[in-house]
XYZ file of C-alpha atoms in Angstrom:
519
model
C -61.963 21.648 46.118
C -63.491 19.044 48.456
C -65.115 21.784 50.535
C -66.528 23.416 47.395
C -67.978 20.089 46.217
C -69.508 19.571 49.650
C -71.195 22.995 49.515
C -72.528 22.339 45.987
C -73.946 19.003 47.124
C -75.749 20.701 49.996
C -77.282 23.242 47.636
C -78.287 20.846 44.861
C -79.041 17.960 47.254
C -77.426 15.467 44.892
C -74.119 13.581 44.585
C -71.556 15.434 42.511
C -69.406 13.572 39.960
C -65.902 12.847 41.319
C -63.076 15.008 39.972
C -59.975 13.167 38.738
C -56.455 14.401 37.932
C -56.133 15.045 34.221
C -52.939 13.711 32.692
C -51.348 14.131 29.268
C -53.821 13.797 26.357
C -52.080 10.765 24.854
C -52.012 9.015 28.223
C -55.679 9.894 28.832
C -56.565 8.396 25.432
C -54.842 5.130 26.375
C -56.506 5.180 29.779
C -59.930 5.596 28.146
C -59.280 2.512 25.995
C -58.472 0.479 29.100
C -61.649 1.730 30.804
C -63.649 0.413 27.817
C -62.277 -3.065 28.571
C -63.775 -3.083 32.055
C -67.033 -4.774 32.912
C -70.220 -2.704 33.403
C -70.525 -4.270 36.851
C -67.740 -2.000 38.073
C -69.088 1.383 39.262
C -68.128 4.290 37.013
C -66.349 6.157 39.799
C -64.042 3.142 40.326
C -63.198 2.380 36.701
C -60.373 4.901 36.467
C -58.660 3.363 39.503
C -58.918 -0.149 38.037
C -57.716 1.041 34.631
C -54.542 2.595 36.085
C -53.882 -0.566 38.098
C -54.231 -2.638 34.928
C -51.698 -0.409 33.193
C -49.378 -0.970 36.160
C -49.892 -4.732 35.712
C -51.012 -5.041 39.332
C -51.300 -8.800 39.830
C -53.934 -8.537 42.587
C -56.240 -6.481 40.338
C -55.580 -8.765 37.354
C -56.604 -11.776 39.436
C -59.661 -9.959 40.778
C -61.010 -8.821 37.389
C -60.227 -12.084 35.558
C -60.046 -10.536 32.085
C -60.605 -12.814 29.101
C -57.843 -13.624 26.638
C -58.883 -10.934 24.117
C -59.018 -8.215 26.783
C -55.560 -9.186 28.037
C -54.261 -9.030 24.456
C -55.821 -5.572 23.969
C -54.374 -4.373 27.289
C -50.907 -5.579 26.293
C -51.189 -3.729 22.980
C -52.283 -0.480 24.704
C -49.338 -0.699 27.082
C -46.919 -1.353 24.206
C -48.238 1.676 22.278
C -47.947 3.990 25.294
C -44.412 2.755 26.050
C -43.447 3.412 22.430
C -44.953 6.916 22.494
C -43.209 7.909 25.729
C -40.052 5.811 25.156
C -40.218 4.479 28.707
C -41.685 1.576 30.694
C -45.277 1.863 31.912
C -44.515 2.180 35.614
C -42.176 5.111 34.959
C -44.734 6.695 32.615
C -47.418 6.678 35.315
C -45.021 8.097 37.905
C -44.042 10.886 35.506
C -47.687 11.682 34.736
C -48.444 12.056 38.427
C -45.471 14.332 39.025
C -46.377 16.468 36.004
C -49.889 16.890 37.429
C -48.398 17.877 40.802
C -46.224 20.467 39.066
C -49.284 21.960 37.347
C -51.111 22.260 40.665
C -48.028 23.791 42.266
C -47.825 26.420 39.521
C -51.465 27.365 40.177
C -50.964 28.005 43.887
C -47.448 29.483 43.938
C -45.904 32.594 42.460
C -42.461 32.429 40.916
C -41.014 35.698 39.713
C -38.228 33.870 37.844
C -39.689 31.605 35.169
C -36.338 30.715 33.617
C -34.444 27.501 34.263
C -32.005 27.660 37.153
C -28.410 26.484 36.843
C -29.178 22.904 37.984
C -31.966 22.580 35.407
C -29.703 23.770 32.610
C -26.922 21.372 33.616
C -29.370 18.464 33.894
C -30.630 19.101 30.387
C -27.127 18.095 29.307
C -25.887 15.461 31.800
C -29.195 13.544 31.935
C -29.860 13.811 28.209
C -31.072 10.534 26.746
C -28.202 10.400 24.244
C -25.400 12.355 25.925
C -25.692 11.056 29.505
C -23.695 7.849 29.018
C -20.833 9.412 26.977
C -20.542 12.138 29.622
C -20.473 9.503 32.370
C -17.762 7.576 30.494
C -15.696 10.746 30.134
C -16.082 11.578 33.831
C -14.950 8.103 34.900
C -12.014 8.219 32.466
C -10.885 11.533 33.974
C -11.298 10.122 37.504
C -9.084 7.127 36.801
C -6.634 9.234 34.788
C -6.075 11.518 37.780
C -5.910 8.744 40.374
C -3.878 6.109 38.522
C -1.838 7.811 35.816
C -1.043 11.302 37.109
C -1.720 12.829 40.541
C -2.137 9.560 42.467
C 0.927 8.040 40.833
C 3.148 10.852 42.122
C 2.263 9.972 45.716
C 2.541 6.247 45.050
C 6.018 6.671 43.555
C 7.226 8.474 46.669
C 5.753 5.864 49.032
C 7.193 2.960 47.053
C 10.581 4.405 46.088
C 11.418 6.422 49.193
C 9.309 5.350 52.172
C 9.151 1.589 51.580
C 11.995 1.466 49.065
C 14.723 3.042 51.196
C 13.707 4.359 54.613
C 11.676 1.515 56.162
C 13.711 -1.463 54.765
C 16.994 0.286 55.599
C 15.903 1.039 59.149
C 14.658 -2.509 59.714
C 17.736 -4.093 58.139
C 19.974 -1.997 60.387
C 18.169 -3.202 63.513
C 18.095 -6.821 62.345
C 21.877 -6.740 61.803
C 22.471 -5.052 65.140
C 20.671 -7.789 67.069
C 22.035 -10.604 64.843
C 18.587 -11.907 63.949
C 18.469 -15.354 62.305
C 18.386 -15.485 58.539
C 14.938 -17.078 58.302
C 13.463 -14.358 60.515
C 15.102 -11.648 58.415
C 13.579 -13.254 55.324
C 10.163 -13.297 57.005
C 10.321 -9.623 57.929
C 11.905 -8.277 54.722
C 10.591 -10.653 52.040
C 7.273 -11.477 53.651
C 5.893 -8.664 55.791
C 7.633 -5.573 54.387
C 7.563 -6.722 50.763
C 3.900 -7.733 50.939
C 2.375 -4.972 53.061
C 4.680 -2.325 51.581
C 3.542 -3.145 48.064
C -0.086 -2.747 49.147
C 0.380 0.433 51.187
C 2.065 1.997 48.188
C -1.337 2.224 46.540
C -2.830 4.366 49.330
C -2.111 7.697 47.526
C -3.873 6.457 44.388
C -6.831 5.233 46.426
C -6.986 8.530 48.307
C -7.031 10.555 45.063
C -9.648 8.216 43.566
C -12.014 8.759 46.481
C -11.369 12.483 46.536
C -12.639 12.518 42.944
C -15.621 10.286 43.754
C -16.341 12.348 46.879
C -16.459 15.535 44.801
C -18.832 13.930 42.291
C -21.056 12.745 45.147
C -21.007 16.069 46.987
C -21.862 18.234 43.970
C -24.898 16.019 43.215
C -23.678 14.282 40.061
C -23.834 10.719 41.368
C -27.586 10.942 41.997
C -27.926 11.930 38.315
C -25.938 8.832 37.373
C -28.426 6.706 39.338
C -31.260 8.400 37.443
C -29.575 7.742 34.092
C -28.755 4.122 34.954
C -32.372 3.494 35.947
C -33.338 3.958 32.289
C -30.875 1.267 31.293
C -31.485 -1.101 34.197
C -35.243 -1.119 33.644
C -34.811 -2.347 30.104
C -33.024 -5.389 31.520
C -35.428 -6.046 34.387
C -33.547 -4.258 37.178
C -34.467 -1.189 39.201
C -32.425 1.992 39.490
C -32.322 1.246 43.210
C -29.792 -1.460 42.393
C -27.319 1.171 41.247
C -26.903 2.653 44.726
C -25.402 -0.552 46.264
C -23.253 -0.930 43.158
C -22.004 2.624 43.520
C -21.166 2.011 47.179
C -19.317 -1.151 46.132
C -16.737 0.983 44.316
C -15.431 1.712 47.811
C -15.952 -1.693 49.401
C -18.171 -4.647 48.590
C -19.276 -5.153 52.204
C -21.332 -1.938 52.634
C -22.404 -2.265 49.008
C -23.999 -5.644 49.700
C -25.554 -4.330 52.929
C -27.059 -1.352 51.050
C -29.279 -3.787 49.142
C -31.606 -3.693 52.174
C -33.247 -0.588 50.696
C -34.703 -2.669 47.844
C -38.204 -3.875 48.752
C -38.573 -6.429 45.966
C -36.959 -9.665 47.203
C -35.984 -10.869 43.728
C -34.346 -7.534 42.842
C -32.553 -7.529 46.179
C -31.031 -10.974 45.604
C -29.932 -10.063 42.083
C -28.307 -6.895 43.413
C -26.449 -8.844 46.112
C -25.175 -11.305 43.510
C -23.961 -8.593 41.127
C -22.949 -5.563 43.263
C -19.387 -6.808 43.811
C -18.734 -6.850 40.058
C -17.942 -3.154 40.453
C -14.188 -2.536 40.944
C -13.666 -1.778 44.644
C -10.612 -0.070 46.145
C -9.045 -3.488 46.830
C -9.035 -4.245 43.087
C -7.370 -0.960 42.196
C -3.799 -2.359 42.690
C -4.538 -5.175 40.225
C -5.934 -2.709 37.684
C -2.943 -0.427 38.119
C -0.398 -3.251 37.780
C -1.908 -4.699 34.588
C -2.442 -1.263 33.037
C 1.098 -0.142 33.846
C 2.961 -3.331 32.919
C 1.130 -4.281 29.732
C -0.727 -1.167 28.533
C 1.419 1.819 29.586
C 0.247 3.990 26.676
C -3.447 3.104 26.812
C -5.436 5.358 29.186
C -8.644 3.358 28.665
C -7.523 0.108 30.306
C -8.142 1.314 33.879
C -11.629 2.777 33.253
C -12.476 -0.258 31.116
C -12.488 -2.269 34.354
C -15.405 -0.109 35.481
C -17.295 -0.713 32.235
C -16.598 -4.457 32.356
C -18.258 -4.471 35.778
C -21.249 -2.537 34.457
C -21.612 -4.873 31.471
C -21.443 -7.903 33.769
C -24.184 -6.416 35.960
C -26.503 -5.655 33.034
C -26.030 -9.036 31.322
C -26.325 -10.875 34.638
C -29.514 -8.979 35.421
C -30.988 -10.071 32.101
C -30.053 -13.711 32.693
C -31.136 -13.889 36.330
C -34.465 -12.178 35.593
C -35.261 -15.037 33.220
C -35.033 -17.597 36.006
C -38.082 -18.833 37.858
C -36.700 -17.965 41.310
C -35.632 -14.401 40.485
C -38.061 -13.335 37.760
C -40.688 -10.637 38.146
C -41.336 -6.940 37.596
C -38.661 -4.511 38.774
C -39.611 -2.254 41.681
C -40.203 1.442 41.077
C -37.343 3.876 41.519
C -38.149 7.403 42.698
C -35.539 9.816 43.983
C -35.232 13.574 44.383
C -32.331 15.127 42.504
C -30.561 17.700 44.687
C -29.480 21.032 43.244
C -25.870 21.263 42.140
C -23.592 23.004 44.594
C -19.899 23.438 45.271
C -18.345 20.509 47.173
C -17.445 20.975 50.812
C -13.726 20.339 51.214
C -13.986 18.898 54.736
C -16.677 16.416 53.664
C -14.718 15.242 50.625
C -11.457 14.843 52.539
C -13.189 13.001 55.395
C -14.780 10.623 52.880
C -11.444 9.942 51.128
C -9.573 9.646 54.429
C -12.067 7.077 55.780
C -11.720 4.951 52.646
C -7.923 5.110 52.718
C -7.866 4.295 56.441
C -10.114 1.289 55.871
C -7.698 0.103 53.175
C -4.721 0.518 55.543
C -6.486 -1.404 58.327
C -7.023 -4.329 55.983
C -3.326 -4.237 55.053
C -2.460 -4.366 58.752
C -4.730 -7.313 59.599
C -5.847 -9.764 56.913
C -3.024 -8.972 54.508
C -0.411 -9.088 57.258
C -1.412 -12.639 58.249
C -1.834 -13.710 54.629
C 1.654 -12.505 53.736
C 3.166 -14.575 56.546
C 1.338 -17.675 55.295
C 2.396 -16.986 51.703
C 6.024 -16.418 52.740
C 6.150 -19.658 54.747
C 4.483 -21.830 52.094
C 6.658 -20.305 49.342
C 9.887 -20.784 51.302
C 9.441 -24.342 52.636
C 8.539 -27.692 51.158
C 6.272 -30.365 52.635
C 9.227 -31.667 54.682
C 9.564 -28.196 56.267
C 12.944 -27.618 54.653
C 13.776 -24.176 53.259
C 13.853 -24.424 49.454
C 13.571 -22.254 46.343
C 10.096 -20.963 45.530
C 9.683 -23.320 42.547
C 10.009 -26.325 44.906
C 7.846 -24.956 47.729
C 4.492 -26.009 49.162
C 2.797 -23.099 47.415
C 4.296 -24.039 44.043
C 2.995 -27.603 44.293
C -0.486 -26.377 45.235
C -0.433 -23.820 42.414
C 0.585 -26.414 39.827
C -2.293 -28.654 40.919
C -4.839 -25.978 39.999
C -2.993 -24.210 37.179
C -4.461 -26.473 34.483
C -7.884 -25.013 35.260
C -6.654 -21.558 34.278
C -4.628 -22.585 31.204
C -7.608 -21.954 28.825
C -7.827 -18.437 30.290
C -4.221 -17.653 29.368
C -2.678 -17.586 32.852
C -1.939 -21.237 33.614
C 1.296 -20.186 35.324
C 1.280 -21.446 38.947
C 2.154 -18.019 40.352
C -0.941 -16.452 38.791
C -3.014 -19.363 40.071
C -1.794 -18.810 43.627
C -2.359 -15.060 43.332
C -5.947 -15.607 42.158
C -6.633 -18.015 45.035
C -5.164 -15.706 47.697
C -7.336 -12.951 46.241
C -10.301 -14.684 47.880
C -8.900 -13.660 51.266
C -8.473 -10.048 50.161
C -8.047 -8.727 46.633
C -5.155 -6.543 47.783
C -3.042 -9.657 48.419
C -2.763 -10.395 44.685
C 0.021 -7.836 44.252
C 1.664 -8.807 47.541
C 1.646 -12.441 46.398
C 3.470 -11.591 43.180
C 6.035 -9.608 45.164
C 6.756 -12.559 47.446
C 6.671 -15.283 44.779
C 9.059 -13.435 42.480
C 11.427 -12.770 45.407
C 11.612 -9.074 44.610
C 11.332 -7.748 48.137
C 9.640 -4.338 47.969
C 7.918 -4.044 44.606
C 5.601 -1.573 42.910
C 3.316 -1.504 39.926
C 6.007 0.520 38.134
C 8.948 -1.742 39.016
C 10.713 -2.528 35.687
C 12.014 -5.807 37.107
C 8.493 -6.956 38.029
C 7.207 -5.842 34.648
C 9.896 -7.845 32.912
C 9.135 -11.002 34.905
C 5.399 -10.661 34.297
C 5.932 -10.048 30.584
C 7.974 -13.262 30.409
C 5.094 -15.268 31.907
C 2.084 -13.525 30.323
C 1.055 -11.712 27.171
C -0.973 -8.510 27.235
C -4.066 -10.572 26.352
C -3.552 -13.119 29.139
C -2.837 -10.297 31.599
C -6.143 -8.606 30.726
C -7.883 -11.970 31.045
C -6.326 -12.298 34.514
C -7.598 -8.803 35.368
C -11.162 -9.595 34.261
C -11.197 -12.840 36.234
C -10.153 -11.078 39.433
C -12.672 -8.281 38.835
C -15.656 -10.607 38.511
C -14.889 -13.704 40.592
C -16.187 -14.245 44.130
C -15.219 -11.313 46.382
C -13.074 -11.377 49.515
C -14.114 -13.370 52.591
C -15.484 -10.250 54.296
C -17.841 -9.547 51.385
C -18.827 -13.221 51.208
C -19.759 -12.980 54.900
C -21.930 -9.944 54.107
C -23.598 -11.865 51.264
C -24.390 -14.709 53.671
C -25.919 -12.303 56.219
C -28.068 -10.572 53.619
C -29.171 -13.755 51.841
C -30.056 -15.331 55.172
C -29.251 -18.897 54.099
C -26.219 -20.892 52.985
C -27.940 -22.118 49.817
C -28.209 -18.665 48.241
C -24.720 -17.758 49.443
C -23.226 -20.694 47.550
C -25.406 -19.880 44.536
C -24.032 -16.314 44.558
C -20.397 -17.467 44.900
C -20.830 -20.110 42.194
C -22.515 -17.655 39.834
C -19.837 -14.978 40.325
C -16.928 -17.385 39.889
C -18.559 -19.097 36.922
C -19.229 -15.789 35.190
C -15.641 -14.665 35.843
C -14.262 -17.885 34.354
C -16.553 -17.729 31.315
C -15.813 -14.034 30.677
C -12.048 -14.511 30.868
C -12.295 -17.605 28.663
C -14.232 -15.729 25.978
C -11.896 -12.702 26.096
C -8.750 -14.814 25.821
C -9.979 -17.272 23.210
C -11.508 -14.569 21.006
C -8.331 -12.531 21.375
C -6.334 -15.427 19.936
C -8.463 -15.556 16.795
């Protein structure tokens, strides 16, 4: 086209009028109205550029043109009308108009013998539908948690808990301890501290493995990128970009890489909001807590486990709205453009490698942080301040727990054991279950242990247990994730703001759930 214009100019010896992309008629009508607002001092061939920039609310152009109050009012009205017509925000509308123009040009210069929709297009018409996308997503997540927590994953967990760590490992260790006449306190450390704590955590590995097999399949077939596309529609209405969903999705595995993935967000305000909210998503470390509460207090309700996922999403959306209203984090959300891959069958090796890596990471944490934490918990729950071995109710840990338990009484779990479990969860969320196992002196325990269920049901109601679950889902993450937040924020001030905001939101959410539940 440029060459043709050049030849015409040579023949006619005059400047040809520039040729612009022609968009949808309704968009062109709005664009023409914006052009009418521009000053005559702007050359005609530049007016279209300035008009599009005004629709994009480009601050540099707004400052340069210095529109009067009436023009700004008219521009705002034009934008509102276009957003109502297209049912989308202006930045997304412009992006879509450009891609539609590109598609028209592509059709002119390419030949496609098959004009029908391919399989991916037909599937996307359903799973990305404006009204059906979210119900489909909810159903997919329900099925994922149903398979991992209530059926397939539970079969593996039962074997690990009942056979491996219920009979084989404790029996083998007890036999060797008796053979070498090990002191009683050391036997208690090994059996009640290390084996009981780490064994309870490792019992969840089959459920975690099945969960990430399911998530790996969804990722490999191309569905998760569609979820990001769908969530962008929602996030934009609350001031966030769809780019924020990617770190949040990664956080379902672990909060550390999820926080680090926020680096892909160019807008500094959006990046900080994402860092502060990404860990609201239930990670693999929170799965044992979800499973315990769901099994002990809601055994016949299949929606409790997936509800943890939706609580995290709700916290992210509401937090995004609130934080976007602040002076430090306000502003326009950055654009989100991504290419949706075609659907294809998952590759078994890729899915299994993904699930295996996640499970191995979980096991490594159980063998390091949780191992040390369990020893500390065992010691402080077995000795008093005079370093004399006592019952758990008279221990160092009990006295510390009682000092803070009043803070959690309005949330429904003012029991000192729950207080200690919530505090140790700051080291690693997996230790919450291990802490209960040690404090209740149950030795090896599982989320399906009737004895543990009975003890928990004596101390908590179903409402207070769900309040406890919500608090642990939303409060400040483990120390490793806090370290990642500090690295990404770059300063201690914003790190403490993030921790304070997360813990405060967790406390307020649990308070509202418990107090409203009592009404």
